GROMACS .gro file of C-alpha atoms in nm:
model
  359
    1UNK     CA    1   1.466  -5.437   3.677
    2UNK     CA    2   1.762  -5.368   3.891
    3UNK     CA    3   2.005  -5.412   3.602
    4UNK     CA    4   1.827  -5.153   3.385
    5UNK     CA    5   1.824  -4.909   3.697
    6UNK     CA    6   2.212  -4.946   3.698
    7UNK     CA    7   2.249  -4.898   3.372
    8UNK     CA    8   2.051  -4.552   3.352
    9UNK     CA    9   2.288  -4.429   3.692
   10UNK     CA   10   2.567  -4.541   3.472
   11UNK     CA   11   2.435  -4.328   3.147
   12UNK     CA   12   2.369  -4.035   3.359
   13UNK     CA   13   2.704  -4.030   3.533
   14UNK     CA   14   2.883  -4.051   3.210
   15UNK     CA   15   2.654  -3.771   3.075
   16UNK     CA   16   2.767  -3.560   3.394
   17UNK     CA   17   3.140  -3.644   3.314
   18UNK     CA   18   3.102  -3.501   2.964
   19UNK     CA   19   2.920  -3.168   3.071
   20UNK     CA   20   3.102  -3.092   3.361
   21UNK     CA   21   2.949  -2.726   3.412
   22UNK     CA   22   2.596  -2.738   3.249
   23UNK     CA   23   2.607  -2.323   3.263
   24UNK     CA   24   2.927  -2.341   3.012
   25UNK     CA   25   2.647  -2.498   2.752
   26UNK     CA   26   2.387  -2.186   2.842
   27UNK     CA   27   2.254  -2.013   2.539
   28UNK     CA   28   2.481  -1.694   2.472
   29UNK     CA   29   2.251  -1.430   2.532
   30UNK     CA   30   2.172  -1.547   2.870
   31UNK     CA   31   2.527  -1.520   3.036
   32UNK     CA   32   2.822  -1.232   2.943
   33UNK     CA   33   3.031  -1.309   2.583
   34UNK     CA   34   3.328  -1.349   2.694
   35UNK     CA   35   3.539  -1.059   2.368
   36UNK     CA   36   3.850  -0.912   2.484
   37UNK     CA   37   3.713  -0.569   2.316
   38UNK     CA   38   3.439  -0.576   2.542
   39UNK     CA   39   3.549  -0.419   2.912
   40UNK     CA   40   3.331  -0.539   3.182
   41UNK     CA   41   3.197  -0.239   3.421
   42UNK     CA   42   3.246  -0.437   3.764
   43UNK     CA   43   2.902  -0.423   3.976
   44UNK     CA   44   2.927  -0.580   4.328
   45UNK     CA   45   2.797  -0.928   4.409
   46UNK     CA   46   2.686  -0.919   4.029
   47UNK     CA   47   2.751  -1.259   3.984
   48UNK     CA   48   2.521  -1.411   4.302
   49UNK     CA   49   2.253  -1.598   4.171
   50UNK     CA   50   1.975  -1.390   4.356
   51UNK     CA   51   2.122  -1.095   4.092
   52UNK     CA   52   2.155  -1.332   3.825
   53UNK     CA   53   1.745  -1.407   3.851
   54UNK     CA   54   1.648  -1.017   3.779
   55UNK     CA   55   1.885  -1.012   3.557
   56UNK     CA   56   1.769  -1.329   3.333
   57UNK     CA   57   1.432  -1.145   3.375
   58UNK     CA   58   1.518  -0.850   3.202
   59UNK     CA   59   1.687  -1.012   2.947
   60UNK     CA   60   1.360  -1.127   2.801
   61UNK     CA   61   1.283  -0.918   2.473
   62UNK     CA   62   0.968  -0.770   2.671
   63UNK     CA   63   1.166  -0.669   2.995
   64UNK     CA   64   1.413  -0.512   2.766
   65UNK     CA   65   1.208  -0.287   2.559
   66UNK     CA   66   1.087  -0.181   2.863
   67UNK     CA   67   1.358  -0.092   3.018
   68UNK     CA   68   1.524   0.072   2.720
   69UNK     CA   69   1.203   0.284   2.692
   70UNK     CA   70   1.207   0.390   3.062
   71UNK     CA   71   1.619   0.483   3.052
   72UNK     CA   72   1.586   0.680   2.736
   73UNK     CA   73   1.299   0.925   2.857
   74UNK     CA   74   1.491   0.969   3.188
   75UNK     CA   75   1.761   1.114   3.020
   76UNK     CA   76   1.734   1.475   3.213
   77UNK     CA   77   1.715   1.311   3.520
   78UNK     CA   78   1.980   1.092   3.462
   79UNK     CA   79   2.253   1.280   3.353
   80UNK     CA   80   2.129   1.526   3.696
   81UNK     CA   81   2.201   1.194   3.875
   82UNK     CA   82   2.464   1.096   3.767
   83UNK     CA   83   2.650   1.447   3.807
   84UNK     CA   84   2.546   1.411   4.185
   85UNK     CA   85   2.724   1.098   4.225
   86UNK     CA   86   3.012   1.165   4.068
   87UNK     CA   87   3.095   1.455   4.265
   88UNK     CA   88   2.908   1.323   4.601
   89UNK     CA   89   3.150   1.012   4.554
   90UNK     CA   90   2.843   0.780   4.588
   91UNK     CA   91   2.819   0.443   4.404
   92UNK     CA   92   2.784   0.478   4.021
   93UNK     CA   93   2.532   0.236   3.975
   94UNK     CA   94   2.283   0.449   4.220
   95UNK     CA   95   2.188   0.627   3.915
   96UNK     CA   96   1.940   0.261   3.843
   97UNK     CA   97   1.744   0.311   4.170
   98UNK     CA   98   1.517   0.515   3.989
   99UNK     CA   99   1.399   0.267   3.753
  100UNK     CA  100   1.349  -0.023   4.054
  101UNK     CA  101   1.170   0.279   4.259
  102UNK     CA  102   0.941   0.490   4.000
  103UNK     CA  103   1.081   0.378   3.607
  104UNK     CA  104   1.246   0.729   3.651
  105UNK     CA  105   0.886   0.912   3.682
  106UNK     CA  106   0.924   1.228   3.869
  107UNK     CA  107   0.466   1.163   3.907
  108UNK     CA  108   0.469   0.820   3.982
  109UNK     CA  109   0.282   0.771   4.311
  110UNK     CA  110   0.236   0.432   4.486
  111UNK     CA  111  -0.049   0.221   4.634
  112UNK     CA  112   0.087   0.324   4.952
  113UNK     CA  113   0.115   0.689   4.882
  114UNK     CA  114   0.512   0.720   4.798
  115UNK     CA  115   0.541   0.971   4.580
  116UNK     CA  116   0.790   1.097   4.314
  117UNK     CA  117   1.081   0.968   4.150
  118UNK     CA  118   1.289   0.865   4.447
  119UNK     CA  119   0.934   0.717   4.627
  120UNK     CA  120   0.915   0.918   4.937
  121UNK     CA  121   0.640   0.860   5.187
  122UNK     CA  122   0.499   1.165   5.404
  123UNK     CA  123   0.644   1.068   5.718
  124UNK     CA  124   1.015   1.032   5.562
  125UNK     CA  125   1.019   1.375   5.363
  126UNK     CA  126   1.140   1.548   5.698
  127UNK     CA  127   1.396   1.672   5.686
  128UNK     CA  128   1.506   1.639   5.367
  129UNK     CA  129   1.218   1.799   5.169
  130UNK     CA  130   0.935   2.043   5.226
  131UNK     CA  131   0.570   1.918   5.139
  132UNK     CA  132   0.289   2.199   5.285
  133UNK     CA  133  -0.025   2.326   5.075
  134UNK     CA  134   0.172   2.496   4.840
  135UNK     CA  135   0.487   2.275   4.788
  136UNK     CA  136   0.536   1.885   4.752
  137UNK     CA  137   0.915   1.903   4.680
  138UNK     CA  138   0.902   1.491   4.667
  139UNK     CA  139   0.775   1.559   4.295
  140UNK     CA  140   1.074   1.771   4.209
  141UNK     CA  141   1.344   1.497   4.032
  142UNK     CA  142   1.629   1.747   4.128
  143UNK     CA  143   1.499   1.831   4.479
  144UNK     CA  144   1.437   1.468   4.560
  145UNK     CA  145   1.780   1.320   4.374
  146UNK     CA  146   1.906   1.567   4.651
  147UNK     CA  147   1.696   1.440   4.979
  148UNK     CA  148   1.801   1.064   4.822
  149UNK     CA  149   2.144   1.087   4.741
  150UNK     CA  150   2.157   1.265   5.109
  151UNK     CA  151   1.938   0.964   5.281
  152UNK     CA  152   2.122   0.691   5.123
  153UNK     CA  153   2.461   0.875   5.237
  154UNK     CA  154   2.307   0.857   5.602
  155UNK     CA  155   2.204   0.497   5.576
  156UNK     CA  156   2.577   0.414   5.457
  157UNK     CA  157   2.707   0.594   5.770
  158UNK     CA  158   2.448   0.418   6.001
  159UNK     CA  159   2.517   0.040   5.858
  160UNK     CA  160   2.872   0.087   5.729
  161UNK     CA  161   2.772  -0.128   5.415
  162UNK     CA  162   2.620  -0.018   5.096
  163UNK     CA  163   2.365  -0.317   5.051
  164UNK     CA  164   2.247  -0.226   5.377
  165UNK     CA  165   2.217   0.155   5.307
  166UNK     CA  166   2.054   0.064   4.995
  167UNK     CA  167   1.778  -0.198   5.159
  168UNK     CA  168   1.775   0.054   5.420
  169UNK     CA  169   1.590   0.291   5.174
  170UNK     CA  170   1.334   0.011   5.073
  171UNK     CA  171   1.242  -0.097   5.458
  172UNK     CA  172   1.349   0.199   5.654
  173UNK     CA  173   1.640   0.225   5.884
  174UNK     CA  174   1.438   0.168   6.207
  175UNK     CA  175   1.349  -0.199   6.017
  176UNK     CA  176   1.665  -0.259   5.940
  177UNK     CA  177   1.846  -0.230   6.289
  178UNK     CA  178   1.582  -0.455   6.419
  179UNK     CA  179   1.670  -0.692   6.146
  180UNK     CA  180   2.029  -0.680   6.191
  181UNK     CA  181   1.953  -0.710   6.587
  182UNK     CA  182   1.825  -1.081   6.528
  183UNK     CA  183   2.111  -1.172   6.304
  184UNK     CA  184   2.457  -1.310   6.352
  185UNK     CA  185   2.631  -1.152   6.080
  186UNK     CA  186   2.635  -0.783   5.949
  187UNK     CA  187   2.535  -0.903   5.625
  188UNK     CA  188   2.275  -0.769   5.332
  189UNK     CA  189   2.278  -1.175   5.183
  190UNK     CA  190   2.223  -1.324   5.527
  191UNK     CA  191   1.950  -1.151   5.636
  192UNK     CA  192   1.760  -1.246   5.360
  193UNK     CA  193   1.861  -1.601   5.331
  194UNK     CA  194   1.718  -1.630   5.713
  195UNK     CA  195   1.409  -1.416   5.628
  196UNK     CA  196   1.469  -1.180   5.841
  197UNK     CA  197   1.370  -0.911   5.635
  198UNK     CA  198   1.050  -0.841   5.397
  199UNK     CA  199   1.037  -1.030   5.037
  200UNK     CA  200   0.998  -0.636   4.904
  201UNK     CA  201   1.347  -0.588   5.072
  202UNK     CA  202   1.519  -0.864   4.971
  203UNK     CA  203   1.406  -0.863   4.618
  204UNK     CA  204   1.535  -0.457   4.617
  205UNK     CA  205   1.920  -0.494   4.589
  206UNK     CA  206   1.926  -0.783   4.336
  207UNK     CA  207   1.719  -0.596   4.134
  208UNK     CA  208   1.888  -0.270   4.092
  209UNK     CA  209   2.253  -0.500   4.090
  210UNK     CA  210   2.082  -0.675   3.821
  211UNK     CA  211   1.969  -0.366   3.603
  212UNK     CA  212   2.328  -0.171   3.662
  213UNK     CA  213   2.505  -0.462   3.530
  214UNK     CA  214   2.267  -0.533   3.265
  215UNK     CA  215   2.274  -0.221   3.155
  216UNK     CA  216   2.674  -0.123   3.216
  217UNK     CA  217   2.761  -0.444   3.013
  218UNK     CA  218   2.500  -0.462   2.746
  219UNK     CA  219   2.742  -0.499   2.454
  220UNK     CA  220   2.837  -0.799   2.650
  221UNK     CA  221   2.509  -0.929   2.673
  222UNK     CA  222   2.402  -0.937   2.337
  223UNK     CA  223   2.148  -0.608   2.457
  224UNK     CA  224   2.085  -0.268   2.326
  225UNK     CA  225   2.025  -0.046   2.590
  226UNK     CA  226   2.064   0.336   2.606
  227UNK     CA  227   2.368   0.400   2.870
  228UNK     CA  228   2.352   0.839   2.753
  229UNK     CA  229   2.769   0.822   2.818
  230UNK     CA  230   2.821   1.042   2.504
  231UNK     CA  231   2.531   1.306   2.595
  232UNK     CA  232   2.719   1.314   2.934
  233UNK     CA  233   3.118   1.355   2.810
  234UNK     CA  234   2.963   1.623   2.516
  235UNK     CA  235   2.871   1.814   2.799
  236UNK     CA  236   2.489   1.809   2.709
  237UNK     CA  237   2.493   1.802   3.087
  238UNK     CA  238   2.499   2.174   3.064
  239UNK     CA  239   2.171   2.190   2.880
  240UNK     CA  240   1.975   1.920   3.107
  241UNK     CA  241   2.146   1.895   3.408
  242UNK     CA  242   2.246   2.263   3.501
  243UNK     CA  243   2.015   2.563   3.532
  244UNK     CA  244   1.967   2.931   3.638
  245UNK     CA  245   1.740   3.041   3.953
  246UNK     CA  246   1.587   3.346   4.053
  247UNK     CA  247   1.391   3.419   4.424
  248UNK     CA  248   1.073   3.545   4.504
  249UNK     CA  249   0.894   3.703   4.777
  250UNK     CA  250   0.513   3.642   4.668
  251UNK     CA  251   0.287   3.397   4.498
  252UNK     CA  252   0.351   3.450   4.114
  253UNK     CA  253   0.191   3.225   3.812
  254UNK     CA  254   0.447   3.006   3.699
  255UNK     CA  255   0.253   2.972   3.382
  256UNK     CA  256   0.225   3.356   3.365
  257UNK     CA  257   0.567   3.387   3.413
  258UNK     CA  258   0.626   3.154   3.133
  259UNK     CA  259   0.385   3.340   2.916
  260UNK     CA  260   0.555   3.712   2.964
  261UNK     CA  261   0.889   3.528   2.875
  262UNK     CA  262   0.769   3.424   2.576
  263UNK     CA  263   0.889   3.023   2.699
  264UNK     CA  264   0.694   2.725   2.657
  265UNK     CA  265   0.451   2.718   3.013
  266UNK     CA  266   0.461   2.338   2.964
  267UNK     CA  267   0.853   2.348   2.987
  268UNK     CA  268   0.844   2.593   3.308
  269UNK     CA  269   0.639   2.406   3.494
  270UNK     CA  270   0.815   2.078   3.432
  271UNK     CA  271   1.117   2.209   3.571
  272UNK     CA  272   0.873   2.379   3.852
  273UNK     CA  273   0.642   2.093   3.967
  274UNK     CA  274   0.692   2.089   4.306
  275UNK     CA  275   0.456   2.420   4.323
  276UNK     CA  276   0.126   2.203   4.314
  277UNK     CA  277  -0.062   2.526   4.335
  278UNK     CA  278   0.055   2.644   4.026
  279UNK     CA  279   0.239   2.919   4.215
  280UNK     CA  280   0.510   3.013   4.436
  281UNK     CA  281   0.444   3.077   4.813
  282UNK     CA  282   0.197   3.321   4.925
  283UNK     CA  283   0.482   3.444   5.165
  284UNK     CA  284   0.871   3.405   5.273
  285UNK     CA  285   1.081   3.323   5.005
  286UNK     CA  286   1.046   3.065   4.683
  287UNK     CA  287   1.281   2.971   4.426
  288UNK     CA  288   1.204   2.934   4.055
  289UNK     CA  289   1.409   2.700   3.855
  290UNK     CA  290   1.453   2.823   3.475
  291UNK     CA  291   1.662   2.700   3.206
  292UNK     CA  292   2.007   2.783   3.187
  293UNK     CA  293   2.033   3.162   3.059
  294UNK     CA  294   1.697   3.286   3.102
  295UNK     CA  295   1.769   3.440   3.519
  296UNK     CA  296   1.738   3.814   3.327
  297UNK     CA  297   1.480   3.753   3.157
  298UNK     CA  298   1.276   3.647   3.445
  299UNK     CA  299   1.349   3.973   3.613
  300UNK     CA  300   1.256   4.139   3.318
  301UNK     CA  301   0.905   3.956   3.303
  302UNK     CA  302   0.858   3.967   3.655
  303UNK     CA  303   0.837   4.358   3.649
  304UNK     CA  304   0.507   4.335   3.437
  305UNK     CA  305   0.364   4.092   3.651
  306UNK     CA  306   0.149   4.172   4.007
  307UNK     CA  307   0.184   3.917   4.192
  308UNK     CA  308  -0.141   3.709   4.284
  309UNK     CA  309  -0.320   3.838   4.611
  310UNK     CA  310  -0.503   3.583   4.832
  311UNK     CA  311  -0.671   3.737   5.071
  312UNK     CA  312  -0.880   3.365   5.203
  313UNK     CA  313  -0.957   3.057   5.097
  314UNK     CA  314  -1.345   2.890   5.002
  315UNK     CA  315  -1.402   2.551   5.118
  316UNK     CA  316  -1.646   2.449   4.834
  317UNK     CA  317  -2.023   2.302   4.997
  318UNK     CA  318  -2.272   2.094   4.828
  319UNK     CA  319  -2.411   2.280   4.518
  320UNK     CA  320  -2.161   2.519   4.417
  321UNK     CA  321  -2.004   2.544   4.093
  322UNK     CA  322  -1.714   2.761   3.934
  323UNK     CA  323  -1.968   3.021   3.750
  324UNK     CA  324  -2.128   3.078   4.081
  325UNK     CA  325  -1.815   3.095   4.278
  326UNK     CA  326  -1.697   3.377   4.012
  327UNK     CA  327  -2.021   3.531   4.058
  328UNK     CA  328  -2.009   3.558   4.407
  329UNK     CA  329  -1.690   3.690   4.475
  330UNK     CA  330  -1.665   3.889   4.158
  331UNK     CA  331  -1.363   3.735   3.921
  332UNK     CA  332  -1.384   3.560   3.614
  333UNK     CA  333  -1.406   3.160   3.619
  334UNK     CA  334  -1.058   3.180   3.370
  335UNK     CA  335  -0.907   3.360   3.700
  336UNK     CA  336  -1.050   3.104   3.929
  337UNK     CA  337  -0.899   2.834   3.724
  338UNK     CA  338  -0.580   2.929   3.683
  339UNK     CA  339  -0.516   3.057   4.031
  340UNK     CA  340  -0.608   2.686   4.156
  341UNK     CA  341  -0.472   2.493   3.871
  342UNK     CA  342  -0.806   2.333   3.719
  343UNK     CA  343  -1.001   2.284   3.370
  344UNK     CA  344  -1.340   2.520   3.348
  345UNK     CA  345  -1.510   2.242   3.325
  346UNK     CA  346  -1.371   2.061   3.638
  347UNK     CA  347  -1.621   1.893   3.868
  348UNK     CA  348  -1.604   2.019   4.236
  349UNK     CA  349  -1.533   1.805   4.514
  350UNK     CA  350  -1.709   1.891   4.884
  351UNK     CA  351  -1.479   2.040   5.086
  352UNK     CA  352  -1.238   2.114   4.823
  353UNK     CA  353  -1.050   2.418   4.895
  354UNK     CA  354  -1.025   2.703   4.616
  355UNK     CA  355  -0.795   2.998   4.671
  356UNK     CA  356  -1.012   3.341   4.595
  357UNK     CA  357  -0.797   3.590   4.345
  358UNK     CA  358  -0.865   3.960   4.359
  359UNK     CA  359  -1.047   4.125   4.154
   0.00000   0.00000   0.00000
């Protein structure tokens, strides 16, 4: 028995001896192909094998579709992103923490009530955003690139380190001092090898390290995944990332603005959605984003336009209904509805608060 134990150490040993690096003998999709035509996009700490199990996850033909899918409907955003970094001087491969945070969807909201595209909670919009009864600015991708791009800059100035800054954003900065308080190094990779920070946290940076290199390198990978750099040097940056503005003083329809322009409403709105209201601010000033060459025209329309006048608000109680609302107060249910952004044949909530047009 003890003979045929030696002789299986020996077999193994010799086995080890021949394979001296089993990751050489990894299939080729799994690890970079190593073509001289192929220049590698560097991405920090790329190579740690906390990165390397995101990325080996998105590799997988499901994980890739996926992500292909999610990159090549954010191309407005993106190419808004990545102008901001460029000239902010910020990290390139910021322009993924969209997809870890919201897949790039300027309405994604969380089980914890983060909202937006860049995930901010109520209690960090201050002071980077507004959010009242008319405005949510967290659902505006341009606004909120903004308030992020700013928040991740203050992070970096607070921690001095990027991996920080960036976990920062996932745990808070308050979370993160207290975590760096109970370490012995000033390190992103130590913290979470001592578990001194959440598994949310420490999954964060790998991630997005993971998805900018897999996506930077994907000829090298053996991937197809959409990277938008010719929409971006063609200057199609001008068409999706660039716009005109005009101000207001009064709450106008931002689908009857679109409507007197002869514009798609859809396409206003879109680039409006912050107004959750379906219009501007009752009073003080708003701004109204339009696309690029259209500021005139707005003027224009906004001459034939009154503005909407609301002189109180109803706080809806148990049996009412739009028709008798309308009824009451003397406007038309169509009115009603647009005024407060609902379907005619919406279902009213108690205590729901409608905003009364005039007449």
């Amino acid at each position: 028995m003890k003979n045929l134990l030696k002789k299986r150490i020996l077999l193994f040993s010799l086995f080890i001896l021949a394979f001296p690096s089993f990751s050489e003998n990894l299939p080729a999709e799994n690890k970079p192909q190593e073509h001289s035509d192929i220049p590698l996009v560097s991405v920090p700490d790329s190579s740690r094998p906390e990165v390397d199990r995101f990325r080996q996850q998105y590799m997988q033909p499901k994980w890739i579709k996926l992500l292909g899918e999610y990159l090549e409907t954010a191309l407005p955003y993106r190419l808004y992103v990545r102008k901001e970094l460029k000239e902010k001087n910020l990290p390139f491969y910021l322009e993924y923490l969209p997809v870890v945070e919201s897949n790039y969807n300027p309405r994604a909201k969380s089980r914890s009530g983060a909202l937006g595209m860049w995930q901010f909670m109520e209690n960090s919009v201050y002071p980077f955003l507004t959010l009242n009864e008319y405005v949510d600015e967290r659902l505006d991708p341009w606004k909120s690139t903004d308030a992020a791009l700013k928040k991740l800059r203050d992070n970096y100035n607070i921690f001095g380190d990027w991996n920080l800054a960036i976990g920062a954003y996932n745990c808070g900065a308050g979370a993160m001092a207290k975590a760096l308080k109970k370490s012995s190094k000033k390190d992103y990779w130590h913290l979470c090898e001592n578990n001194l920070l959440s598994r949310q946290t420490s999954d964060y940076v790998p991630k997005l390290l993971a998805i900018a290199d897999l996506v930077e390198n994907c000829e090298a990978y053996g991937v197809s995944l959409p990277k938008h750099h010719d929409e971006y040097e063609l200057l199609e940056i001008e068409k999706q990332a660039a716009f005109d503005y005009i101000t207001v003083e009064a709450a106008y329809s931002i689908k009857q603005l679109a409507q007197e322009m002869r514009i798609d409403s859809d396409e206003l709105i879109r680039l409006n959605p912050s107004y959750i209201k379906g219009f501007t601010l009752p009073e003080g000033k708003s701004e109204i984003r339009l696309p690029l060459g259209m500021a005139q025209s707005a003027k224009d329309a906004l001459s034939s336009i009154e503005p909407i006048d609301l002189p109180f608000k109803y706080t809806v109680k148990k049996g009412d209904s739009l028709w008798s609302i309308s009824r009451t107060y003397g406007v038309s249910v169509k009115s009603l509805c647009e005024i407060n952004d609902i379907s005619e044949n919406a279902i009213l909530r108690i205590g729901k608060i409608l905003y009364i047009p005039s007449k």
